Short mmCIF file of C-alpha atoms in Angstrom, two decimals:
data_model
loop_
_atom_site.label_atom_id
_atom_site.label_comp_id
_atom_site.label_asym_id
_atom_site.label_seq_id
_atom_site.Cartn_x
_atom_site.Cartn_y
_atom_site.Cartn_z
CA UNK I 1 122.95 92.37 81.63
CA UNK I 2 125.65 92.98 84.14
CA UNK I 3 128.42 95.38 83.15
CA UNK I 4 132.12 94.50 83.26
CA UNK I 5 132.54 95.55 86.87
CA UNK I 6 129.91 93.12 88.04
CA UNK I 7 131.46 90.05 86.47
CA UNK I 8 134.46 87.84 87.22
CA UNK I 9 136.34 85.43 84.98
CA UNK I 10 135.24 81.88 85.72
CA UNK I 11 136.67 79.95 82.75
CA UNK I 12 139.62 81.15 80.67
CA UNK I 13 139.53 81.02 76.89
CA UNK I 14 141.71 77.85 76.63
CA UNK I 15 139.53 76.14 79.25
CA UNK I 16 136.39 77.05 77.30
CA UNK I 17 137.84 75.79 74.04
CA UNK I 18 138.87 72.53 75.70
CA UNK I 19 135.41 72.18 77.23
CA UNK I 20 133.56 72.64 73.97
CA UNK I 21 135.98 70.40 72.11
CA UNK I 22 135.23 67.76 74.72
CA UNK I 23 131.52 68.44 74.34
CA UNK I 24 131.73 68.04 70.56
CA UNK I 25 133.66 64.79 70.89
CA UNK I 26 131.27 63.52 73.53
CA UNK I 27 128.18 64.40 71.51
CA UNK I 28 129.47 62.52 68.48
CA UNK I 29 130.62 59.41 70.36
CA UNK I 30 127.49 59.35 72.51
CA UNK I 31 125.08 59.59 69.59
CA UNK I 32 126.96 57.04 67.51
CA UNK I 33 127.54 54.89 70.59
CA UNK I 34 123.79 54.78 71.21
CA UNK I 35 123.43 53.76 67.56
CA UNK I 36 125.78 50.83 68.13
CA UNK I 37 124.24 49.91 71.48
CA UNK I 38 120.50 50.07 70.78
CA UNK I 39 119.68 48.34 67.49
CA UNK I 40 116.45 50.32 67.26
CA UNK I 41 118.55 53.51 67.29
CA UNK I 42 120.80 52.27 64.50
CA UNK I 43 119.66 55.24 62.41
CA UNK I 44 121.56 57.56 64.78
CA UNK I 45 124.73 56.37 63.03
CA UNK I 46 123.57 58.56 60.15
CA UNK I 47 124.94 61.51 62.11
CA UNK I 48 128.31 60.50 60.72
CA UNK I 49 127.14 59.82 57.19
CA UNK I 50 126.87 56.04 56.95
CA UNK I 51 127.12 53.24 59.50
CA UNK I 52 130.50 52.33 58.02
CA UNK I 53 131.76 55.90 58.42
CA UNK I 54 130.38 55.95 61.97
CA UNK I 55 132.41 52.84 62.68
CA UNK I 56 135.50 54.68 61.49
CA UNK I 57 134.77 58.07 63.08
CA UNK I 58 133.48 56.95 66.51
CA UNK I 59 136.99 56.26 67.86
CA UNK I 60 138.36 59.38 66.17
CA UNK I 61 135.87 61.58 68.00
CA UNK I 62 136.62 59.56 71.12
CA UNK I 63 140.24 60.68 70.85
CA UNK I 64 139.08 64.27 70.33
CA UNK I 65 137.11 63.99 73.56
CA UNK I 66 140.09 62.52 75.40
CA UNK I 67 142.38 65.32 74.20
CA UNK I 68 139.92 67.93 75.44
CA UNK I 69 139.63 66.13 78.75
CA UNK I 70 143.40 65.95 79.19
CA UNK I 71 143.50 69.76 79.07
CA UNK I 72 140.52 69.99 81.44
CA UNK I 73 142.14 67.50 83.77
CA UNK I 74 145.38 69.44 83.99
CA UNK I 75 143.56 72.72 84.57
CA UNK I 76 140.90 71.50 87.00
CA UNK I 77 142.42 68.65 88.99
CA UNK I 78 143.93 71.11 91.53
CA UNK I 79 140.47 72.63 92.05
CA UNK I 80 138.89 69.22 92.54
CA UNK I 81 140.94 67.86 95.42
CA UNK I 82 138.98 66.93 98.53
CA UNK I 83 138.80 69.62 101.21
CA UNK I 84 137.70 69.91 104.79
CA UNK I 85 134.00 70.54 104.89
CA UNK I 86 133.16 68.41 101.84
CA UNK I 87 131.51 65.95 104.21
CA UNK I 88 129.15 68.63 105.43
CA UNK I 89 128.03 69.31 101.88
CA UNK I 90 127.15 65.65 101.32
CA UNK I 91 125.23 65.54 104.60
CA UNK I 92 123.00 68.29 103.26
CA UNK I 93 122.32 66.71 99.88
CA UNK I 94 118.57 66.74 100.42
CA UNK I 95 118.56 70.44 101.27
CA UNK I 96 120.89 71.21 98.37
CA UNK I 97 118.50 69.45 95.99
CA UNK I 98 115.80 71.82 97.20
CA UNK I 99 117.94 74.72 96.01
CA UNK I 100 119.27 75.77 99.41
CA UNK I 101 122.96 75.10 98.88
CA UNK I 102 123.89 78.71 99.65
CA UNK I 103 122.24 78.48 103.06
CA UNK I 104 123.98 75.31 104.02
CA UNK I 105 127.65 75.51 103.06
CA UNK I 106 130.27 77.97 101.86
CA UNK I 107 131.43 76.51 98.57
CA UNK I 108 134.92 77.11 97.17
CA UNK I 109 136.04 76.90 93.54
CA UNK I 110 133.90 73.81 92.96
CA UNK I 111 131.36 72.18 95.22
CA UNK I 112 131.94 68.58 96.31
CA UNK I 113 129.29 67.33 93.89
CA UNK I 114 131.16 68.93 91.00
CA UNK I 115 134.40 67.44 92.27
CA UNK I 116 132.88 63.97 92.40
CA UNK I 117 131.53 64.41 88.89
CA UNK I 118 134.99 65.49 87.73
CA UNK I 119 136.70 62.38 89.10
CA UNK I 120 133.96 60.07 87.87
CA UNK I 121 134.19 61.50 84.37
CA UNK I 122 137.97 61.23 84.39
CA UNK I 123 137.88 57.65 85.68
CA UNK I 124 135.27 56.55 83.15
CA UNK I 125 137.20 58.28 80.38
CA UNK I 126 140.32 56.32 81.26
CA UNK I 127 138.34 53.06 81.18
CA UNK I 128 136.64 54.05 77.93
CA UNK I 129 140.02 54.90 76.41
CA UNK I 130 141.61 51.59 77.40
CA UNK I 131 138.64 49.42 76.38
CA UNK I 132 138.13 51.48 73.23
CA UNK I 133 141.74 51.04 72.15
CA UNK I 134 141.47 47.28 72.73
CA UNK I 135 138.33 47.05 70.61
CA UNK I 136 139.51 49.48 67.89
CA UNK I 137 139.19 47.79 64.50
CA UNK I 138 140.89 47.03 62.29
CA UNK I 139 143.96 48.35 64.09
CA UNK I 140 144.29 46.83 67.55
CA UNK I 141 141.47 44.38 68.29
CA UNK I 142 143.09 41.39 66.59
CA UNK I 143 146.11 41.75 68.90
CA UNK I 144 144.04 40.70 71.91
CA UNK I 145 142.54 37.36 72.96
CA UNK I 146 138.80 37.08 72.39
CA UNK I 147 137.76 36.79 76.08
CA UNK I 148 139.55 40.09 76.73
CA UNK I 149 137.87 41.59 73.67
CA UNK I 150 134.45 40.59 75.01
CA UNK I 151 135.20 42.12 78.38
CA UNK I 152 136.47 45.30 76.74
CA UNK I 153 133.37 45.68 74.56
CA UNK I 154 130.95 45.10 77.45
CA UNK I 155 132.89 47.42 79.78
CA UNK I 156 133.04 50.03 77.04
CA UNK I 157 129.27 50.03 76.69
CA UNK I 158 128.71 50.08 80.46
CA UNK I 159 131.14 52.98 80.93
CA UNK I 160 129.65 54.80 77.95
CA UNK I 161 126.14 54.59 79.38
CA UNK I 162 127.36 55.68 82.83
CA UNK I 163 129.17 58.61 81.22
CA UNK I 164 125.92 59.66 79.53
CA UNK I 165 124.16 59.65 82.90
CA UNK I 166 126.91 61.86 84.33
CA UNK I 167 126.63 64.26 81.43
CA UNK I 168 122.84 64.40 81.85
CA UNK I 169 123.45 65.43 85.48
CA UNK I 170 126.12 67.93 84.37
CA UNK I 171 123.85 69.56 81.78
CA UNK I 172 120.87 69.61 84.13
CA UNK I 173 122.88 71.33 86.87
CA UNK I 174 123.97 74.00 84.40
CA UNK I 175 120.34 74.46 83.41
CA UNK I 176 119.07 74.46 87.00
CA UNK I 177 121.63 76.93 88.41
CA UNK I 178 120.81 80.00 86.34
CA UNK I 179 123.78 82.11 85.34
CA UNK I 180 126.16 79.17 85.16
CA UNK I 181 126.23 78.46 81.44
CA UNK I 182 127.45 81.97 80.52
CA UNK I 183 130.66 81.15 82.39
CA UNK I 184 131.40 78.46 79.86
CA UNK I 185 130.17 80.52 76.90
CA UNK I 186 131.74 83.93 77.52
CA UNK I 187 134.06 83.05 80.40
CA UNK I 188 132.52 85.39 82.96
CA UNK I 189 129.92 84.96 85.66
CA UNK I 190 128.24 87.69 87.68
CA UNK I 191 129.61 88.56 91.08
CA UNK I 192 126.24 87.86 92.60
CA UNK I 193 126.28 84.37 91.09
CA UNK I 194 129.76 83.75 92.44
CA UNK I 195 128.85 85.20 95.83
CA UNK I 196 125.85 82.95 96.08
CA UNK I 197 127.26 79.67 94.77
CA UNK I 198 131.03 79.91 95.28
CA UNK I 199 131.57 82.50 98.02
CA UNK I 200 134.87 81.07 99.22
CA UNK I 201 136.20 81.14 95.65
CA UNK I 202 135.18 84.80 95.28
CA UNK I 203 136.97 85.72 98.50
CA UNK I 204 140.07 83.85 97.39
CA UNK I 205 139.96 85.79 94.13
CA UNK I 206 140.10 89.00 96.06
CA UNK I 207 143.07 87.93 98.16
CA UNK I 208 145.09 85.58 95.94
CA UNK I 209 144.01 86.44 92.41
CA UNK I 210 142.50 84.14 89.81
CA UNK I 211 144.63 81.03 89.54
CA UNK I 212 144.13 78.80 86.51
CA UNK I 213 140.54 79.85 85.78
CA UNK B 1 117.00 34.18 49.46
CA UNK B 2 115.46 36.99 51.41
CA UNK B 3 112.07 35.46 52.24
CA UNK B 4 113.21 32.61 54.47
CA UNK B 5 115.10 34.48 57.16
CA UNK B 6 114.11 33.15 60.58
CA UNK B 7 116.58 35.23 62.55
CA UNK B 8 118.01 38.64 61.75
CA UNK B 9 120.65 40.51 63.73
CA UNK B 10 119.72 43.63 65.73
CA UNK B 11 116.05 43.25 64.90
CA UNK B 12 113.24 43.94 67.34
CA UNK B 13 110.86 41.06 67.95
CA UNK B 14 107.98 43.43 67.15
CA UNK B 15 109.25 43.73 63.58
CA UNK B 16 110.30 40.23 62.56
CA UNK B 17 112.15 39.49 59.31
CA UNK B 18 110.36 37.91 56.31
CA UNK B 19 109.76 34.29 57.12
CA UNK B 20 106.93 33.03 54.96
CA UNK B 21 109.04 30.45 53.13
CA UNK B 22 110.01 28.56 56.23
CA UNK B 23 108.77 25.08 55.34
CA UNK B 24 112.29 23.83 55.00
CA UNK B 25 114.32 21.06 56.43
CA UNK B 26 117.35 22.04 58.44
CA UNK B 27 120.49 21.16 56.59
CA UNK B 28 123.81 20.05 57.98
CA UNK B 29 127.32 19.38 56.85
CA UNK B 30 128.78 16.28 58.45
CA UNK B 31 132.57 16.10 58.67
CA UNK B 32 133.91 12.67 59.48
CA UNK B 33 137.37 13.23 60.97
CA UNK B 34 138.05 9.50 60.84
CA UNK B 35 137.95 9.48 57.03
CA UNK B 36 139.61 12.83 56.37
CA UNK B 37 143.05 12.46 54.80
CA UNK B 38 143.98 16.13 55.14
CA UNK B 39 144.35 16.75 51.41
CA UNK B 40 143.02 20.33 51.62
CA UNK B 41 140.92 19.90 48.50
CA UNK B 42 138.08 21.48 50.50
CA UNK B 43 140.21 24.59 51.05
CA UNK B 44 140.87 24.84 47.34
CA UNK B 45 137.25 24.20 46.38
CA UNK B 46 136.15 26.89 48.84
CA UNK B 47 138.45 29.51 47.32
CA UNK B 48 137.45 28.37 43.81
CA UNK B 49 133.72 28.61 44.34
CA UNK B 50 133.80 31.73 46.45
CA UNK B 51 136.32 33.57 44.25
CA UNK B 52 138.82 34.53 46.93
CA UNK B 53 142.59 34.23 46.55
CA UNK B 54 144.56 35.02 49.69
CA UNK B 55 148.17 36.14 49.49
CA UNK B 56 150.49 33.15 49.41
CA UNK B 57 151.70 32.77 52.99
CA UNK B 58 154.63 31.08 54.65
CA UNK B 59 155.08 27.60 56.02
CA UNK B 60 155.02 27.67 59.80
CA UNK B 61 156.63 24.27 60.13
CA UNK B 62 153.47 22.20 60.29
CA UNK B 63 150.93 21.07 57.76
CA UNK B 64 148.44 23.79 58.65
CA UNK B 65 148.48 26.09 55.64
CA UNK B 66 147.34 28.79 55.84
CA UNK B 67 148.11 28.70 59.54
CA UNK B 68 144.75 30.15 60.48
CA UNK B 69 141.33 31.04 59.15
CA UNK B 70 141.27 34.36 57.39
CA UNK B 71 139.00 36.79 55.58
CA UNK B 72 140.11 34.93 52.47
CA UNK B 73 140.41 31.47 54.03
CA UNK B 74 137.00 30.41 55.27
CA UNK B 75 138.04 26.86 55.99
CA UNK B 76 141.39 25.43 57.04
CA UNK B 77 142.52 21.97 57.95
CA UNK B 78 144.03 21.76 61.41
CA UNK B 79 146.44 18.94 62.18
CA UNK B 80 147.24 17.60 65.59
CA UNK B 81 149.42 14.66 66.56
CA UNK B 82 148.41 12.81 69.70
CA UNK B 83 149.47 9.56 71.29
CA UNK B 84 146.48 7.46 72.33
CA UNK B 85 146.84 3.97 73.77
CA UNK B 86 150.49 3.92 72.79
CA UNK B 87 149.67 4.71 69.17
CA UNK B 88 150.36 7.90 67.28
CA UNK B 89 147.25 9.44 65.84
CA UNK B 90 147.04 12.26 63.40
CA UNK B 91 143.82 14.09 64.13
CA UNK B 92 142.80 16.31 61.27
CA UNK B 93 139.88 18.70 61.51
CA UNK B 94 138.41 20.92 58.85
CA UNK B 95 137.79 24.15 60.76
CA UNK B 96 135.31 26.85 59.79
CA UNK B 97 131.94 28.28 60.70
CA UNK B 98 129.77 25.81 62.61
CA UNK B 99 126.49 27.50 61.64
CA UNK B 100 125.16 27.40 65.20
CA UNK B 101 121.45 27.18 65.75
CA UNK B 102 121.90 29.90 68.38
CA UNK B 103 124.59 31.97 66.64
CA UNK B 104 126.73 34.13 68.93
CA UNK B 105 127.80 36.29 65.99
CA UNK B 106 124.20 37.12 65.15
CA UNK B 107 123.40 37.87 68.76
CA UNK B 108 126.32 40.28 69.05
CA UNK B 109 125.90 42.03 65.69
CA UNK B 110 124.60 45.62 66.14
CA UNK B 111 123.59 46.18 62.52
CA UNK B 112 120.01 45.26 61.57
CA UNK B 113 120.17 42.45 59.05
CA UNK B 114 123.95 42.25 58.67
CA UNK B 115 123.82 38.66 59.93
CA UNK B 116 120.89 36.40 59.11
CA UNK B 117 119.89 32.82 59.79
CA UNK B 118 117.93 31.10 57.06
CA UNK B 119 115.15 28.60 57.65
CA UNK B 120 117.48 25.78 56.67
CA UNK B 121 119.88 26.79 59.45
CA UNK B 122 122.57 28.54 57.40
CA UNK B 123 124.03 31.59 59.16
CA UNK B 124 125.19 34.17 56.66
CA UNK B 125 126.94 37.54 56.78
CA UNK B 126 125.39 40.22 54.57
CA UNK B 127 128.70 41.91 53.82
CA UNK B 128 127.09 44.91 52.15
CA UNK B 129 125.63 45.95 55.53
CA UNK B 130 128.67 45.00 57.62
CA UNK B 131 130.34 47.98 59.31
CA UNK B 132 133.40 46.12 60.54
CA UNK B 133 132.77 46.61 64.26
CA UNK B 134 133.91 43.05 64.94
CA UNK B 135 131.24 42.33 67.55
CA UNK B 136 130.58 39.02 65.75
CA UNK B 137 134.20 38.06 66.37
CA UNK B 138 133.67 38.63 70.09
CA UNK B 139 130.31 36.86 69.99
CA UNK B 140 131.46 33.67 68.25
CA UNK B 141 132.19 30.79 70.67
CA UNK B 142 134.36 29.10 68.03
CA UNK B 143 136.73 31.93 67.06
CA UNK B 144 135.75 31.79 63.40
CA UNK B 145 134.94 35.18 61.80
CA UNK B 146 137.90 37.14 60.43
CA UNK B 147 138.14 40.81 59.48
CA UNK B 148 139.52 41.88 56.14
CA UNK B 149 141.70 44.95 56.76
CA UNK B 150 141.22 46.08 53.15
CA UNK B 151 137.45 46.61 53.38
CA UNK B 152 137.15 46.26 57.17
CA UNK B 153 134.31 43.78 56.74
CA UNK B 154 134.18 40.40 58.42
CA UNK B 155 133.97 37.11 56.56
CA UNK B 156 133.36 33.45 57.23
CA UNK B 157 132.02 30.27 55.59
CA UNK B 158 128.60 30.81 54.01
CA UNK B 159 127.92 27.07 53.85
CA UNK B 160 127.71 27.92 50.14
CA UNK B 161 124.29 29.43 50.74
CA UNK B 162 124.15 30.29 47.05
CA UNK B 163 124.70 26.67 46.01
CA UNK B 164 122.39 25.21 48.64
CA UNK B 165 119.64 27.62 47.58
CA UNK B 166 119.59 25.96 44.15
CA UNK B 167 119.79 22.41 45.44
CA UNK B 168 123.53 21.84 45.27
CA UNK B 169 125.86 20.75 48.02
CA UNK B 170 128.58 23.10 49.32
CA UNK B 171 131.75 23.21 47.23
CA UNK B 172 133.87 21.48 49.88
CA UNK B 173 131.39 18.60 50.03
CA UNK B 174 131.38 18.21 46.27
CA UNK B 175 135.15 18.08 46.06
CA UNK B 176 136.03 15.87 49.04
CA UNK B 177 137.73 12.78 47.55
CA UNK B 178 137.04 10.47 50.50
CA UNK B 179 133.49 11.63 51.25
CA UNK B 180 134.66 12.74 54.66
CA UNK B 181 132.42 15.76 54.16
CA UNK B 182 128.76 14.99 53.61
CA UNK B 183 125.75 17.22 53.24
CA UNK B 184 122.01 16.77 53.55
CA UNK B 185 119.15 17.32 55.96
CA UNK B 186 120.31 17.48 59.54
CA UNK B 187 118.21 14.45 60.41
CA UNK B 188 119.71 12.32 57.65
CA UNK B 189 123.22 13.44 58.59
CA UNK B 190 122.59 12.31 62.17
CA UNK B 191 121.56 8.88 60.91
CA UNK B 192 124.66 8.73 58.74
CA UNK B 193 126.78 9.80 61.74
CA UNK B 194 125.28 7.05 63.89
CA UNK B 195 126.29 4.44 61.33
CA UNK B 196 129.83 5.76 61.23
CA UNK B 197 130.05 5.96 65.03
CA UNK B 198 128.94 2.34 65.53
CA UNK B 199 131.53 1.28 62.99
CA UNK B 200 134.24 3.25 64.77
CA UNK B 201 133.22 1.65 68.04
CA UNK B 202 133.69 -1.83 66.57
CA UNK B 203 137.18 -0.69 65.55
CA UNK B 204 138.14 0.12 69.12
CA UNK B 205 137.18 3.77 69.39
CA UNK B 206 134.92 3.36 72.38
CA UNK B 207 134.39 7.09 72.76
CA UNK B 208 133.53 7.80 69.15
CA UNK B 209 130.63 10.18 68.85
CA UNK B 210 128.92 13.10 67.17
CA UNK B 211 129.87 16.70 67.84
CA UNK B 212 126.64 18.72 67.73
CA UNK B 213 127.05 20.88 70.86
CA UNK B 214 123.88 21.69 72.74
CA UNK B 215 125.25 24.87 74.29
CA UNK B 216 124.75 26.66 70.99
CA UNK B 217 121.48 24.88 70.19
CA UNK B 218 123.27 22.37 68.03
CA UNK B 219 125.22 23.19 64.89
CA UNK B 220 124.65 22.84 61.18
CA UNK B 221 128.20 21.67 60.74
CA UNK B 222 128.77 18.51 62.76
CA UNK B 223 131.81 16.32 63.29
CA UNK B 224 132.18 12.62 63.74
CA UNK B 225 135.05 12.34 66.22
CA UNK B 226 136.95 9.21 67.29
CA UNK B 227 137.40 10.88 70.68
CA UNK B 228 134.11 12.68 71.19
CA UNK B 229 134.81 12.76 74.92
CA UNK B 230 137.80 15.03 74.30
CA UNK B 231 137.06 17.35 71.38
CA UNK B 232 139.94 19.62 72.50
CA UNK B 233 142.31 17.04 70.99
CA UNK B 234 141.15 18.26 67.58
CA UNK B 235 143.16 21.48 67.62
CA UNK B 236 141.14 23.07 70.36
CA UNK B 237 137.56 22.24 69.39
CA UNK B 238 135.68 23.52 72.48
CA UNK B 239 134.04 20.88 74.66
CA UNK B 240 130.97 22.83 75.74
CA UNK B 241 130.76 25.91 73.57
CA UNK B 242 128.12 28.49 74.41
CA UNK B 243 127.59 32.21 74.00
CA UNK B 244 129.57 34.03 76.69
CA UNK B 245 127.51 35.32 79.66
CA UNK B 246 129.16 38.68 79.01
CA UNK B 247 127.65 38.78 75.53
CA UNK B 248 124.28 37.69 76.96
CA UNK B 249 124.36 40.57 79.45
CA UNK B 250 125.55 43.10 76.87
CA UNK B 251 122.91 42.17 74.33
CA UNK B 252 120.25 41.13 76.82
CA UNK B 253 119.59 42.54 80.27
CA UNK B 254 121.82 45.59 79.93
CA UNK B 255 119.82 47.17 77.10
CA UNK B 256 116.45 47.48 78.91
CA UNK B 257 118.34 48.41 82.07
CA UNK B 258 120.10 51.27 80.30
CA UNK B 259 116.89 52.37 78.59
CA UNK B 260 115.08 52.44 81.94
CA UNK B 261 117.97 54.43 83.36
CA UNK B 262 117.63 57.09 80.65
CA UNK B 263 113.89 57.33 81.13
CA UNK B 264 114.37 57.64 84.89
CA UNK B 265 117.06 60.30 84.49
CA UNK B 266 114.96 62.49 82.19
CA UNK B 267 111.86 61.99 84.34
CA UNK B 268 113.79 62.88 87.48
CA UNK B 269 115.15 66.05 85.87
CA UNK B 270 111.71 67.15 84.63
CA UNK B 271 109.97 66.37 87.94
CA UNK B 272 112.72 68.02 89.97
CA UNK B 273 112.71 71.21 87.93
CA UNK B 274 108.93 71.40 88.01
CA UNK B 275 108.91 70.98 91.77
CA UNK B 276 111.85 73.14 92.84
CA UNK B 277 112.15 75.62 90.02
CA UNK B 278 115.34 77.41 88.99
CA UNK B 279 118.06 78.45 91.40
CA UNK B 280 118.48 82.08 90.46
CA UNK B 281 121.80 83.84 90.65
CA UNK B 282 121.03 86.70 92.98
CA UNK B 283 118.11 86.04 95.36
CA UNK B 284 120.51 85.49 98.21
CA UNK B 285 117.83 85.40 100.82
CA UNK B 286 115.46 83.19 98.86
CA UNK B 287 114.78 79.94 100.67
CA UNK B 288 113.08 77.01 99.04
CA UNK B 289 110.67 75.03 101.18
#
């Protein structure tokens, strides 16, 4: 285990709380959402007690997820803007998938793949929020015409499934790049991890300090 | 009746519902709009038999009362005034569940067994299982099911499944003073409709006809219309109702597509990790082939 000198703060405490709140919300809406979407997985609704309770709680946890993501958006959007050199990263996707990212590009705070994931998650969340509000029963759905309701429900399921794919990628990347998950658990990552995967970020830390970790 | 269910919502074809007692004739309710006098006795009979009492509403300036179907108003008379061939006509239609042979509500419902279709064609909501998601409302091509805010469950006409099961006609049929509502086997109702339609034709309604729309596989509530060529005249009865392609995609193709996507994603992750192995945090010089 690295001692304090060998680690740097990657995610602040508020960012970690927001992340895990989002994760909790996502887990609950994803499991119950799968229960609504695949009839054969109807039993998954039991995670919320009864199917009727799941019907009530699914949107509530959806709002929890959105609140967490609002915090994450405000904190991370500045880190996720496109930069010069992002194109180079995408050109080397095949090499990066072989585990050679550190040989190919000098990554900053986030790599372009992470940035793309960020914007995709934020975009899908916005769509899920809008379509979810339209379909929310018994509060809002009856205010909308039925063709719009149909579109909202179908879009909601499509966006939900796409979001699950993104989260599968997100979790796998954390699992694949060893030393990453501790950043979200304890806040710190080792200097060697940062030097290898986010060298430009580590240099910026030294010169400008840690902005909005 | 739980042994004569020929279609059950959210149920895999590998595990079909009980359907041994399926030697039944399809039933149908035939509503003859040309005889209906708009007395609303059917509305009263429906609330009587089914034990619901909606809040007393307000007049909205027309005869429609209540103004719309509701969780406690499973049938309403809709009144429309049209001028045809220089003559005013008052077209009155008893609205309610059409009991489609291919029910959009049942297709959309995500809860196993919350919507069932019986061998005789009656489509029924099993309210005990209903979660109140409202997918049936989006699935219905006729805008019929209504959610009750009090219990969040969705209700509609049952075609008096409890009466029909013991050989009685639905309450609205029994009460109708002009016999504008008839009930029997679907075949016999079609014969009856044909008689009425030929009579209407002799009276100058050249386009009289039966409303039994094919887009939903036919219905177990049918109308005799004086203007079968323009069902929209009857307070918006859809001309060619069918289950929306969106609902078909959502409940059809999209499910196996999504399932395949999940399988592919997990397989890709497992194969990738097995091939490439972990990216460690400090072997700076390490280069993967």
